[in-house]
Every structure is written in structure tokens, then in C-alpha cells.
Amino acid sequence: MIRSHAQVIRAALLFRLAGERELVTSSAAVASPSPVGEYAVGLEQLVSMTKNQNISALQQYGGVKGLSNLLKSIPDKGINGDDADLSKRKNAFGTNTYPRKKGRSFWRFLWESWQDLTLIILIIAAVVSLVLGIKTEGLEEGWYDGGSIAFAVFLVIIVTAVSDYRQSLQFQNLNAEKQNIKLEVIRGGRTIQISIFDIVVGDLVPLKIGDQVPADGVVITGHSLAIDESSMTGESKIIHKDQKTPFLMSGCKVADGIGAMLVTGVGINTEWGLLMASISEDTGEETPLQVRLNGVATFIGIVGLTVAVCVLAVLLGRYFSGHSKDLDGKVQFVAGETSISKAVDGVIKIFTIAVTIVVVAVPEGLPLAVTLTLAYSMRKMMADKALVRRLSACETMGSATTICSDKTGTLTLNQMTVVEAFVGRKKLNPPDDLTKLHPEVSSLINEGIAQNTTGNIFVPKDGGEAEVSGSPTEKAILSWAVKLGMNFDLIRSNSTILHVFPFNSEKKRGGLALKLPDSAVHIHWKGAAEIVLGKCTQYLDSDGHLKSIEEEKVFFKNAIEDMAAQSLRCVAIAYRSYDLDKIPSNEEELDQWCLPEHELVLLAIVGIKDPCRPGVKDAVKVCTEAGVKVRMVTGDNLQTAKAIALECGILMSTEDAVEPNIIEGKTFRELSEKEREQVAKKITVMGRSSPTDKLLIVQALRTGGEVVAVTGDGTNDAPALHEADIGLSMGIQGTEVAKESSDIIILDDNFASVVKVVRWGRSVYANIQKFIQFQLTVNVAALVINVVAAISSGDVPLNAVQLLWVNLIMDTLGALALATEPPTDNLMHRSPVGRREPLITNVMWRNLIVQALYQVIVLLVLNFGGESILRNNQDSIAHTIQVKNTLIFNAFVFCQIFNEFNARKPEEMNVFRGVTKNRLFMGIVGMTFVLQIIIIEFLGKFTTTVKLDWKLWLASLCIGLVSWPLAIVGKLIPVPKTPLSRYFRRLRKSKSRAPPPCNS
């Protein structure tokens, strides 16, 4: 739909442009650049050139270099980038933002809250009751019943709308955060990181595999640069970009290669900007838990409706048969005597009670509770450095049984430094000791490092310290070369890059071909030490002598293993000479040319230290205790992975470091599908893994019944992230492709943040269960009390307004109080929540039955024996009944207030632990308490209650308070571990089985 939308917008734009001026493609017909402000080319010309991909217009402007000059940008250094320059560019060419569609307004939420059928019926009943009341009793007294119901309904609608609107705003803020992509640009020769919204026309943007093209532009330089334009064109074909097809469209992804682009269009002046401005972010995602709860709510609603119909039938039967009496003991309906208006009024009151029972029975708060707890969890997870992209991941993370984690940057700090270096057979100590190197050797090493890199070095004009940028590995190697005396800019200007093979996570190496000033050609390779070593036939010793490597391969392998055992990442640097004549001169053939990687000469092997993150060992221990197995899946050497795993506590001892506990990706890949499924459960560390291996282990684990969370940062990790139950991408090192394939982005790349996500996932599920227990207790108690009272006496102790107030406490306020409980350490001492585990556990059933039984018994005793207990010779029967009903209502509300505390800790004895930390919970309980006092003492006319003396207030309070010790006693009752639902399932199966054949 999005692709077709983009095409429609593009077609409409072209149609508009065609109407304004004739579109021609010949260079002669291209309009000459018209200056705008300080720039020699205008906004409309740039937009037209890029959107029509008009190569002839670009050529007329002098090609990419000429266009850079027109935009006052230097092809290798970018724009000046000071505040004045940026302000001028934004005024002339616009900003990289677009007008967003506004989210739903508060009035829309109010209207949707109004659509509830039971509330509409109550409002109609309230209006009819209001009219009849005013007609029979006059305006002063007659509006109380109808007005009270109407006010209570409006209060429920407003509170629900406010709650939904607040959650909507939170989701909008999180969506805005998702779109705020951080990327690198080159300004004034310096590589800096900025927000995608701060890109301006003229910016120089480096591109690498997995990046999103941040704006419209043209390619300045590119090597094997391939773009996936499917998001804009709808065609899945990968488009290769070079000087013949230089135009880049915003929103597309870099599928392969490296390069740099000149920004020519931003924001609404791009097709992507037009598309984004025309669509709005959908926040209506329904999670699996919400779907399950909707089913539970529907079932409870059907039960409530059935009960309400029974109550309606009984009350109507009693009313028209003359068995219903008012507070003074008079029969309410006498055939032939009672007026039609009074009869209608009586029927409406009965009908209102039945409808209110439905309102109480239907748990609207269940879906609301999920929304609240998800929104709360998402906001808190953001503070814990985890950005949720898909709501369902919040729930699924609570069920995770295994985490397949990367090593670099997740378990380690990603702060790399070269701590060991071998040049030839000589170990440099310290590793940057230039005196032990022959000038020719250091020259070749510096040449290979300076050219074969995606990093950059900026040397300030004032002679300050050099600024190194790039990936952590690139920065470590570049910093080492700077200490060896490398002049980055000079080396890069003295040679020409002919062809590049970008670093590939499958092959674990990258290389390029250079043409030197004397027309000699050097091919440089850099990558995983043991892989590059296998391609070498010679090595250059520290004195500059070329020697055969065959006799020394054992020495170099041992050196690599020794460094790996110290948890160092081993990188080898190699080169070879090549004949210029053998290199294709045709550009198309050169693009297809395979860079020679045989007969290499080893220049150096470096060991890079990346320290283990502080706190990772504790985080791994927490996961293990929580029943979540942590597995390391890394592209590094198996020995390096083993050393880090021991340091992090993933491997408990060296005795565990045997196959299949630790395994190489290649070995795992070669197993059959059935063998992989069996071996995958035993794997703790996988070294030298490719993205395909990561996908295979995820598939094998899921087939074996595991709920898998996997971390990834590269473009090739996207299939594994998508396949896993929960994909966790890295916010710092992760590519945009990886982030889009993931469910949650770990903003600080820290494993400890992954563990926090597990805590929050379990918290979501636990909070929903707390609310279900609380809500069902209220439902059962309210329904039983009203049904028994209605059938036995023809009247209900809890009237419509009172039940609506209970509904407000139970649904909205209860959801707010219990859905925002922060996670506790106790959550991480449980096993993961099973995917098909019932929502209502045996522990919850026990707590629910104990509390509901207590409330029903106490309140029914008050209902049937209250008059004799409370009767006073001075009071009339009518007043005594009103006092009794008020006491029942008051005690019932206090039972719910104190039951909220019990629901906080379904399995713990101390329900008050940590309660003061949740200010929202304390605020809601306090507010409910105060409002209950106001309702009884000051709003009696509206709620059909009377004022209570201090003894009855104390009695109500004591009835509620008893629920605390009762909850503690209830928790001593043992419960079976097998869920009740399984017993019922077995019972159904046993009944459905055919009887055994009779042996005659």
C-alpha cells in the first residue's frame, strides 16, 4: 500500500510539473542554473533534476563536482557547517522535516468512549428517569435519580477518554523517537554525528551497507554501491549506483558497498517526505495478550449479561405480581390502581439496575489495563535504554527462555585498543614501537591501513590532537597507525583507489586495489587473522626481507591462539603487488572484477583488546537464575569468544569449554537439520559465526520449543532478527536495516539493558494478572450479592449510581493503580512465563475465591440481618433500610480498596513491600478513599445513601481491613501446580473417549 501510495504521489507531482512547464531531457533544453540567494542553483531546479533523475541537467551543472561548487560544498570535506551557513541553507532549500499528520484529538477519544452500548442504554434510561421523575415529583426532587445516573456515566466516559488520550500521546512520542535516526556527515573535513532531521542541502554523507539514505542526492564516490529502492519504486531489484546512475532517493537502503553522497533535496522536497507527510503512524496495534484478554472480557460479559437478564426477569415478575415493596413497606404496583407513569418509572428503575449489572460485569478495564501497562513499560524501558518498536515484544520478552547475544559492544565495552602487534616474527613491545620497524614495512602497513578503511582522521588546523572516526575496530587500528607515524591525508592523496571489496561479515575480510604514482598496483587485505593468514604464502619481516611463510605458519597460528586466549580480537594485514595490465580498464568489467586474494604477503597481526562491560557478569547470573540461558554468538575467533565467555560467566569453567558447548559456525552449519536441533540446545558459545549461522541456530532453538531473543547489529543479521521471537538491534553500532527488522532497539548496546527488558516483559504479564485477580473478585462479589438479593427479596442493595462508582474504581482507577507497578527482583527468581500458560493461575483462583467468598458472606449477612442489627426505635423502617444499604455499599467499596493491596503481591505474604515507591498507586487509593467519604457524607441525595455515624464508618473500615489477614491465611492454602484448565481438558478428553470393546 505504501509503495503504491508513493507511486501515486510521484505521478501526481510529475503531472503538476508537466502542467507548469514542458519537461525535456536533452541537455540543450535544460534551464541554466538560476541563483537563489548566495547559491548559484535554485530549489526547483534541484528538485526537478533529482525527481526526474535528469543526468543531462547534472552534466550541464558540471557534474557532481560542478554541482558541489554551486552549492558551496567541497567534495571531500563537505560544507562549512557553522550556524550561519546552516541557517542560510535551511532558508534557501528547506529542512529535512515534513509536516506530520496530527494524532487523534481528545474529542475523538471522548466520542469513542461514548460508543459503548451499555453506557448508551444507561444514558437513555437516565433521560427517561429524569423526565418521569420531574413529572411525578417536581423539578426540585425529581431530577436526583436520572441526573445521578447521567452524571456517573459522563464521569466514566471522561475518565476513560482522558486515560486513552494520555496513552496515545505517549505512543506518539515514542514513535517520534523511533524516526530520529542518528547518522554521520562530513562537515569541514570532520566526521560528526547528527540527527537525520538536521541534514541540509550540500551535506556530504558517507554511506555503508545497511544505512538508510537520509535525503535525496547524488553519488560523489562509490565502490560496489548497491541500493535497495523497493520502498519507493515497488521493484525488488537492487540498483547499482555509479557516475552513470548517480541519483539517490531518500528512504532507500544501502544493500551493498560503500560510498558518499551530496545532498540535493531534503524534507517535503523529496518523494519520501511527501509520502511520510501523507500517512500517520498507526498506534492501533493489538498485541497477543490484548487479543486473549478481549476473549476473557467477552466471556465474562456474556456471563454478566445472562445474570442481568435473570435479575431483570425476577424483578419484573416480583414487581408486576405485587411482591415488590418500597422503603415504607407499601406495595409498589397494584393492578388497576398504579398509574402508567409510576409503572413505567418502576420498570425503568428495574431495567437500569439490570443494565448497570452488565456495566459492572463487562470488564472494560482489561484491554485498558494492557494498554496502560504497555505504555508505562515502554516509557520506563526508554529510560532503561530500550526503545520498543513493536508492542507485542514487551509481552513476548517475559516468555524468553534463551538470549543469543553478540559479543562485541554488547558483552564488551566496544572501546578497542591495539595492545599486541606482530610484524614478521617480531613482537612489538610496546605495540607502537616504530624503532623496530624497517621504513618499507611501516610504509606498507600505513598504506594498507590508511586506504583500506571506512574510518577517517581529522587533524585540526591549530595542530590539536587528531580525531579518529569509524567503527571501534577501525578506530583502534587507525589510532595504532597514527602512533606508527602514519600521515593519513598524505597517503590517501598519493594513490588512487581502483576497486574496493567492502568488508563482508560472511567472508570476514575486506580489501582494495591501489594505483601508486609510479603506476604500480598494490592490493591490500585486512580481516580475521586466521582467514587472512590462510591466504598468505610469504611474510615481510621487521627488517623488510620477504620470506616464505610455510615454515612459520605454526608460529603465527600459535601467536593468534595466544592472543585469542587473552580475549583479544586478532586482525591480520596483508598485501600483494599486481600488474596494472591485468586490471580491467572497462568500468563495467571492473565492477565485476574479483579482487585477487591469493599469494598474499603478511605484513602484521594485531591483537585488539575490548574489555568486558562492568556488570555483565551479574546480568548473566540474573538471567541464569531467572531460567533464561545466555548464549554467545560471535564472528570472532572461537578462542577469543571462549575467553570472554569465561570472563562474563556465560561459561562456568574451562571444563565446560568443549564441543558442542562451544562450536564454530562452520561445524554447526554442516550438520543436518535434525542434528542442529539437538546440538543447538547444548550450545553456549558459537565462534566464527556468519549471519546465516545465527539464523540457523535461532530456527533450531525455536523448533525445539525455545522462546528466543537474539541481538544483532549488521544488515545480514536482519533475517535472524526477524525470525527470532524477539529481535534486539543495537542502537549505536546497528544499521538501519537491522533496526527495522528488530522489535526492540537497545540504545546503549549493553547486555545489562537486555536483562532489564526481560524484567519489564515479565512485569507486563504480572501486572495484567494482578489486575485480573482484582477485577474478577469485584465482578464475582457484586454479581452474587445483587442476584441473591434480587431473587430473595426483590430489591438490590447496590443501586445503579453506586455500581457505576464501583465500576469506575474497578476498571479505570484499578487499572491505573495496578498496571503501573514497577518490576521487582522477585520476578527474576521465577521461570519464564509459558506462551500457553493460562492467564488465571491456580494461585490467582485461590486468592480470588477466598476474597470473593469473604465479601459475599459478610455483605449478604448485612443484607439479610442488617435491619435487626441496626434497628433503632427512634428510626423508621425506611431509614433503617437506607442505613443498611449505605453500610453495604461503604463496606463493599472499602473491601475493594484494601483488596487492591492484596492484588499487588499475589504470592507474597507482605503485600505492602515497596508500596510507597509507587506514588500513583498511593495517590489513587487515597483519592478513592476521600471520594468515598464525600459521596456518603455530602452526595447522599444523588447516590441514595445516608450519612453514617463514626461506629458504622469504623465497621465498614474493619470489614475491609479483615481482607488483609484473610489474604495471608489464604496464601497458606496449598494449590496444585497443574493449571485447572488442564484438568478440565483431561476431563473432556476422558469423556469423549469411546468405551472399551466388550469381550464376550
JSON list of N, CA, C and O in Angstrom, two decimals, residues 543-572:
[
{"chain": "A", "resi": 543, "resn": "ASP", "atom": "N", "xyz": [62.63, -6.37, 9.28]},
{"chain": "A", "resi": 543, "resn": "ASP", "atom": "CA", "xyz": [63.78, -5.76, 8.59]},
{"chain": "A", "resi": 543, "resn": "ASP", "atom": "C", "xyz": [63.52, -5.52, 7.11]},
{"chain": "A", "resi": 543, "resn": "ASP", "atom": "O", "xyz": [64.42, -5.09, 6.38]},
{"chain": "A", "resi": 544, "resn": "GLY", "atom": "N", "xyz": [62.33, -5.87, 6.66]},
{"chain": "A", "resi": 544, "resn": "GLY", "atom": "CA", "xyz": [61.97, -5.62, 5.27]},
{"chain": "A", "resi": 544, "resn": "GLY", "atom": "C", "xyz": [62.29, -6.75, 4.33]},
{"chain": "A", "resi": 544, "resn": "GLY", "atom": "O", "xyz": [62.21, -6.58, 3.11]},
{"chain": "A", "resi": 545, "resn": "HIS", "atom": "N", "xyz": [62.68, -7.92, 4.86]},
{"chain": "A", "resi": 545, "resn": "HIS", "atom": "CA", "xyz": [63.01, -9.06, 4.00]},
{"chain": "A", "resi": 545, "resn": "HIS", "atom": "C", "xyz": [61.77, -9.92, 3.77]},
{"chain": "A", "resi": 545, "resn": "HIS", "atom": "O", "xyz": [61.03, -10.22, 4.70]},
{"chain": "A", "resi": 546, "resn": "LEU", "atom": "N", "xyz": [61.62, -10.35, 2.49]},
{"chain": "A", "resi": 546, "resn": "LEU", "atom": "CA", "xyz": [60.49, -11.19, 2.11]},
{"chain": "A", "resi": 546, "resn": "LEU", "atom": "C", "xyz": [60.86, -12.65, 2.35]},
{"chain": "A", "resi": 546, "resn": "LEU", "atom": "O", "xyz": [61.87, -13.13, 1.85]},
{"chain": "A", "resi": 547, "resn": "LYS", "atom": "N", "xyz": [60.02, -13.38, 3.09]},
{"chain": "A", "resi": 547, "resn": "LYS", "atom": "CA", "xyz": [60.34, -14.77, 3.42]},
{"chain": "A", "resi": 547, "resn": "LYS", "atom": "C", "xyz": [59.12, -15.66, 3.22]},
{"chain": "A", "resi": 547, "resn": "LYS", "atom": "O", "xyz": [57.98, -15.19, 3.31]},
{"chain": "A", "resi": 548, "resn": "SER", "atom": "N", "xyz": [59.38, -16.95, 2.98]},
{"chain": "A", "resi": 548, "resn": "SER", "atom": "CA", "xyz": [58.29, -17.92, 2.83]},
{"chain": "A", "resi": 548, "resn": "SER", "atom": "C", "xyz": [57.63, -18.13, 4.19]},
{"chain": "A", "resi": 548, "resn": "SER", "atom": "O", "xyz": [58.28, -18.20, 5.23]},
{"chain": "A", "resi": 549, "resn": "ILE", "atom": "N", "xyz": [56.30, -18.30, 4.14]},
{"chain": "A", "resi": 549, "resn": "ILE", "atom": "CA", "xyz": [55.55, -18.40, 5.40]},
{"chain": "A", "resi": 549, "resn": "ILE", "atom": "C", "xyz": [55.30, -19.85, 5.82]},
{"chain": "A", "resi": 549, "resn": "ILE", "atom": "O", "xyz": [54.88, -20.12, 6.95]},
{"chain": "A", "resi": 550, "resn": "GLU", "atom": "N", "xyz": [55.54, -20.80, 4.89]},
{"chain": "A", "resi": 550, "resn": "GLU", "atom": "CA", "xyz": [55.18, -22.19, 5.17]},
{"chain": "A", "resi": 550, "resn": "GLU", "atom": "C", "xyz": [55.79, -22.70, 6.46]},
{"chain": "A", "resi": 550, "resn": "GLU", "atom": "O", "xyz": [55.12, -23.36, 7.25]},
{"chain": "A", "resi": 551, "resn": "GLU", "atom": "N", "xyz": [57.09, -22.42, 6.68]},
{"chain": "A", "resi": 551, "resn": "GLU", "atom": "CA", "xyz": [57.76, -22.93, 7.87]},
{"chain": "A", "resi": 551, "resn": "GLU", "atom": "C", "xyz": [57.32, -22.19, 9.14]},
{"chain": "A", "resi": 551, "resn": "GLU", "atom": "O", "xyz": [57.50, -22.70, 10.25]},
{"chain": "A", "resi": 552, "resn": "GLU", "atom": "N", "xyz": [56.76, -21.00, 8.96]},
{"chain": "A", "resi": 552, "resn": "GLU", "atom": "CA", "xyz": [56.43, -20.18, 10.13]},
{"chain": "A", "resi": 552, "resn": "GLU", "atom": "C", "xyz": [54.92, -20.14, 10.45]},
{"chain": "A", "resi": 552, "resn": "GLU", "atom": "O", "xyz": [54.50, -19.45, 11.36]},
{"chain": "A", "resi": 553, "resn": "LYS", "atom": "N", "xyz": [54.13, -20.88, 9.66]},
{"chain": "A", "resi": 553, "resn": "LYS", "atom": "CA", "xyz": [52.67, -20.82, 9.87]},
{"chain": "A", "resi": 553, "resn": "LYS", "atom": "C", "xyz": [52.27, -21.28, 11.27]},
{"chain": "A", "resi": 553, "resn": "LYS", "atom": "O", "xyz": [51.36, -20.74, 11.88]},
{"chain": "A", "resi": 554, "resn": "VAL", "atom": "N", "xyz": [52.98, -22.29, 11.78]},
{"chain": "A", "resi": 554, "resn": "VAL", "atom": "CA", "xyz": [52.69, -22.79, 13.13]},
{"chain": "A", "resi": 554, "resn": "VAL", "atom": "C", "xyz": [52.95, -21.68, 14.15]},
{"chain": "A", "resi": 554, "resn": "VAL", "atom": "O", "xyz": [52.17, -21.49, 15.09]},
{"chain": "A", "resi": 555, "resn": "PHE", "atom": "N", "xyz": [54.05, -20.92, 13.95]},
{"chain": "A", "resi": 555, "resn": "PHE", "atom": "CA", "xyz": [54.38, -19.82, 14.86]},
{"chain": "A", "resi": 555, "resn": "PHE", "atom": "C", "xyz": [53.26, -18.78, 14.87]},
{"chain": "A", "resi": 555, "resn": "PHE", "atom": "O", "xyz": [52.82, -18.34, 15.94]},
{"chain": "A", "resi": 556, "resn": "PHE", "atom": "N", "xyz": [52.82, -18.40, 13.66]},
{"chain": "A", "resi": 556, "resn": "PHE", "atom": "CA", "xyz": [51.78, -17.36, 13.57]},
{"chain": "A", "resi": 556, "resn": "PHE", "atom": "C", "xyz": [50.44, -17.86, 14.13]},
{"chain": "A", "resi": 556, "resn": "PHE", "atom": "O", "xyz": [49.72, -17.11, 14.80]},
{"chain": "A", "resi": 557, "resn": "LYS", "atom": "N", "xyz": [50.11, -19.14, 13.89]},
{"chain": "A", "resi": 557, "resn": "LYS", "atom": "CA", "xyz": [48.86, -19.70, 14.43]},
{"chain": "A", "resi": 557, "resn": "LYS", "atom": "C", "xyz": [48.89, -19.71, 15.95]},
{"chain": "A", "resi": 557, "resn": "LYS", "atom": "O", "xyz": [47.89, -19.39, 16.61]},
{"chain": "A", "resi": 558, "resn": "ASN", "atom": "N", "xyz": [50.07, -20.08, 16.50]},
{"chain": "A", "resi": 558, "resn": "ASN", "atom": "CA", "xyz": [50.21, -20.07, 17.97]},
{"chain": "A", "resi": 558, "resn": "ASN", "atom": "C", "xyz": [50.09, -18.66, 18.53]},
{"chain": "A", "resi": 558, "resn": "ASN", "atom": "O", "xyz": [49.50, -18.45, 19.60]},
{"chain": "A", "resi": 559, "resn": "ALA", "atom": "N", "xyz": [50.66, -17.69, 17.79]},
{"chain": "A", "resi": 559, "resn": "ALA", "atom": "CA", "xyz": [50.58, -16.29, 18.23]},
{"chain": "A", "resi": 559, "resn": "ALA", "atom": "C", "xyz": [49.11, -15.82, 18.26]},
{"chain": "A", "resi": 559, "resn": "ALA", "atom": "O", "xyz": [48.68, -15.15, 19.20]},
{"chain": "A", "resi": 560, "resn": "ILE", "atom": "N", "xyz": [48.36, -16.23, 17.22]},
{"chain": "A", "resi": 560, "resn": "ILE", "atom": "CA", "xyz": [46.93, -15.87, 17.16]},
{"chain": "A", "resi": 560, "resn": "ILE", "atom": "C", "xyz": [46.17, -16.51, 18.32]},
{"chain": "A", "resi": 560, "resn": "ILE", "atom": "O", "xyz": [45.35, -15.87, 18.99]},
{"chain": "A", "resi": 561, "resn": "GLU", "atom": "N", "xyz": [46.44, -17.80, 18.58]},
{"chain": "A", "resi": 561, "resn": "GLU", "atom": "CA", "xyz": [45.75, -18.51, 19.65]},
{"chain": "A", "resi": 561, "resn": "GLU", "atom": "C", "xyz": [46.08, -17.92, 21.03]},
{"chain": "A", "resi": 561, "resn": "GLU", "atom": "O", "xyz": [45.22, -17.84, 21.90]},
{"chain": "A", "resi": 562, "resn": "ASP", "atom": "N", "xyz": [47.35, -17.53, 21.21]},
{"chain": "A", "resi": 562, "resn": "ASP", "atom": "CA", "xyz": [47.76, -16.93, 22.48]},
{"chain": "A", "resi": 562, "resn": "ASP", "atom": "C", "xyz": [47.03, -15.61, 22.71]},
{"chain": "A", "resi": 562, "resn": "ASP", "atom": "O", "xyz": [46.57, -15.31, 23.83]},
{"chain": "A", "resi": 563, "resn": "MET", "atom": "N", "xyz": [46.93, -14.80, 21.65]},
{"chain": "A", "resi": 563, "resn": "MET", "atom": "CA", "xyz": [46.21, -13.52, 21.78]},
{"chain": "A", "resi": 563, "resn": "MET", "atom": "C", "xyz": [44.72, -13.75, 22.03]},
{"chain": "A", "resi": 563, "resn": "MET", "atom": "O", "xyz": [44.10, -13.07, 22.84]},
{"chain": "A", "resi": 564, "resn": "ALA", "atom": "N", "xyz": [44.16, -14.75, 21.30]},
{"chain": "A", "resi": 564, "resn": "ALA", "atom": "CA", "xyz": [42.72, -15.05, 21.47]},
{"chain": "A", "resi": 564, "resn": "ALA", "atom": "C", "xyz": [42.43, -15.53, 22.88]},
{"chain": "A", "resi": 564, "resn": "ALA", "atom": "O", "xyz": [41.39, -15.20, 23.46]},
{"chain": "A", "resi": 565, "resn": "ALA", "atom": "N", "xyz": [43.36, -16.30, 23.46]},
{"chain": "A", "resi": 565, "resn": "ALA", "atom": "CA", "xyz": [43.19, -16.81, 24.83]},
{"chain": "A", "resi": 565, "resn": "ALA", "atom": "C", "xyz": [43.17, -15.67, 25.84]},
{"chain": "A", "resi": 565, "resn": "ALA", "atom": "O", "xyz": [42.64, -15.82, 26.94]},
{"chain": "A", "resi": 566, "resn": "GLN", "atom": "N", "xyz": [43.76, -14.52, 25.46]},
{"chain": "A", "resi": 566, "resn": "GLN", "atom": "CA", "xyz": [43.74, -13.33, 26.33]},
{"chain": "A", "resi": 566, "resn": "GLN", "atom": "C", "xyz": [42.52, -12.45, 26.03]},
{"chain": "A", "resi": 566, "resn": "GLN", "atom": "O", "xyz": [42.48, -11.29, 26.40]},
{"chain": "A", "resi": 567, "resn": "SER", "atom": "N", "xyz": [41.56, -13.03, 25.29]},
{"chain": "A", "resi": 567, "resn": "SER", "atom": "CA", "xyz": [40.32, -12.36, 24.86]},
{"chain": "A", "resi": 567, "resn": "SER", "atom": "C", "xyz": [40.59, -11.16, 23.95]},
{"chain": "A", "resi": 567, "resn": "SER", "atom": "O", "xyz": [39.88, -10.16, 23.99]},
{"chain": "A", "resi": 568, "resn": "LEU", "atom": "N", "xyz": [41.65, -11.27, 23.12]},
{"chain": "A", "resi": 568, "resn": "LEU", "atom": "CA", "xyz": [41.96, -10.22, 22.14]},
{"chain": "A", "resi": 568, "resn": "LEU", "atom": "C", "xyz": [41.36, -10.57, 20.79]},
{"chain": "A", "resi": 568, "resn": "LEU", "atom": "O", "xyz": [41.33, -11.73, 20.39]},
{"chain": "A", "resi": 569, "resn": "ARG", "atom": "N", "xyz": [40.86, -9.55, 20.08]},
{"chain": "A", "resi": 569, "resn": "ARG", "atom": "CA", "xyz": [40.40, -9.73, 18.71]},
{"chain": "A", "resi": 569, "resn": "ARG", "atom": "C", "xyz": [41.62, -9.64, 17.79]},
{"chain": "A", "resi": 569, "resn": "ARG", "atom": "O", "xyz": [42.36, -8.65, 17.84]},
{"chain": "A", "resi": 570, "resn": "CYS", "atom": "N", "xyz": [41.82, -10.67, 16.97]},
{"chain": "A", "resi": 570, "resn": "CYS", "atom": "CA", "xyz": [43.03, -10.75, 16.14]},
{"chain": "A", "resi": 570, "resn": "CYS", "atom": "C", "xyz": [42.71, -10.35, 14.70]},
{"chain": "A", "resi": 570, "resn": "CYS", "atom": "O", "xyz": [41.81, -10.92, 14.07]},
{"chain": "A", "resi": 571, "resn": "VAL", "atom": "N", "xyz": [43.46, -9.34, 14.19]},
{"chain": "A", "resi": 571, "resn": "VAL", "atom": "CA", "xyz": [43.27, -8.85, 12.83]},
{"chain": "A", "resi": 571, "resn": "VAL", "atom": "C", "xyz": [44.61, -8.92, 12.10]},
{"chain": "A", "resi": 571, "resn": "VAL", "atom": "O", "xyz": [45.64, -8.50, 12.65]},
{"chain": "A", "resi": 572, "resn": "ALA", "atom": "N", "xyz": [44.58, -9.47, 10.89]},
{"chain": "A", "resi": 572, "resn": "ALA", "atom": "CA", "xyz": [45.80, -9.56, 10.09]},
{"chain": "A", "resi": 572, "resn": "ALA", "atom": "C", "xyz": [45.74, -8.56, 8.94]},
{"chain": "A", "resi": 572, "resn": "ALA", "atom": "O", "xyz": [44.67, -8.28, 8.38]}
]
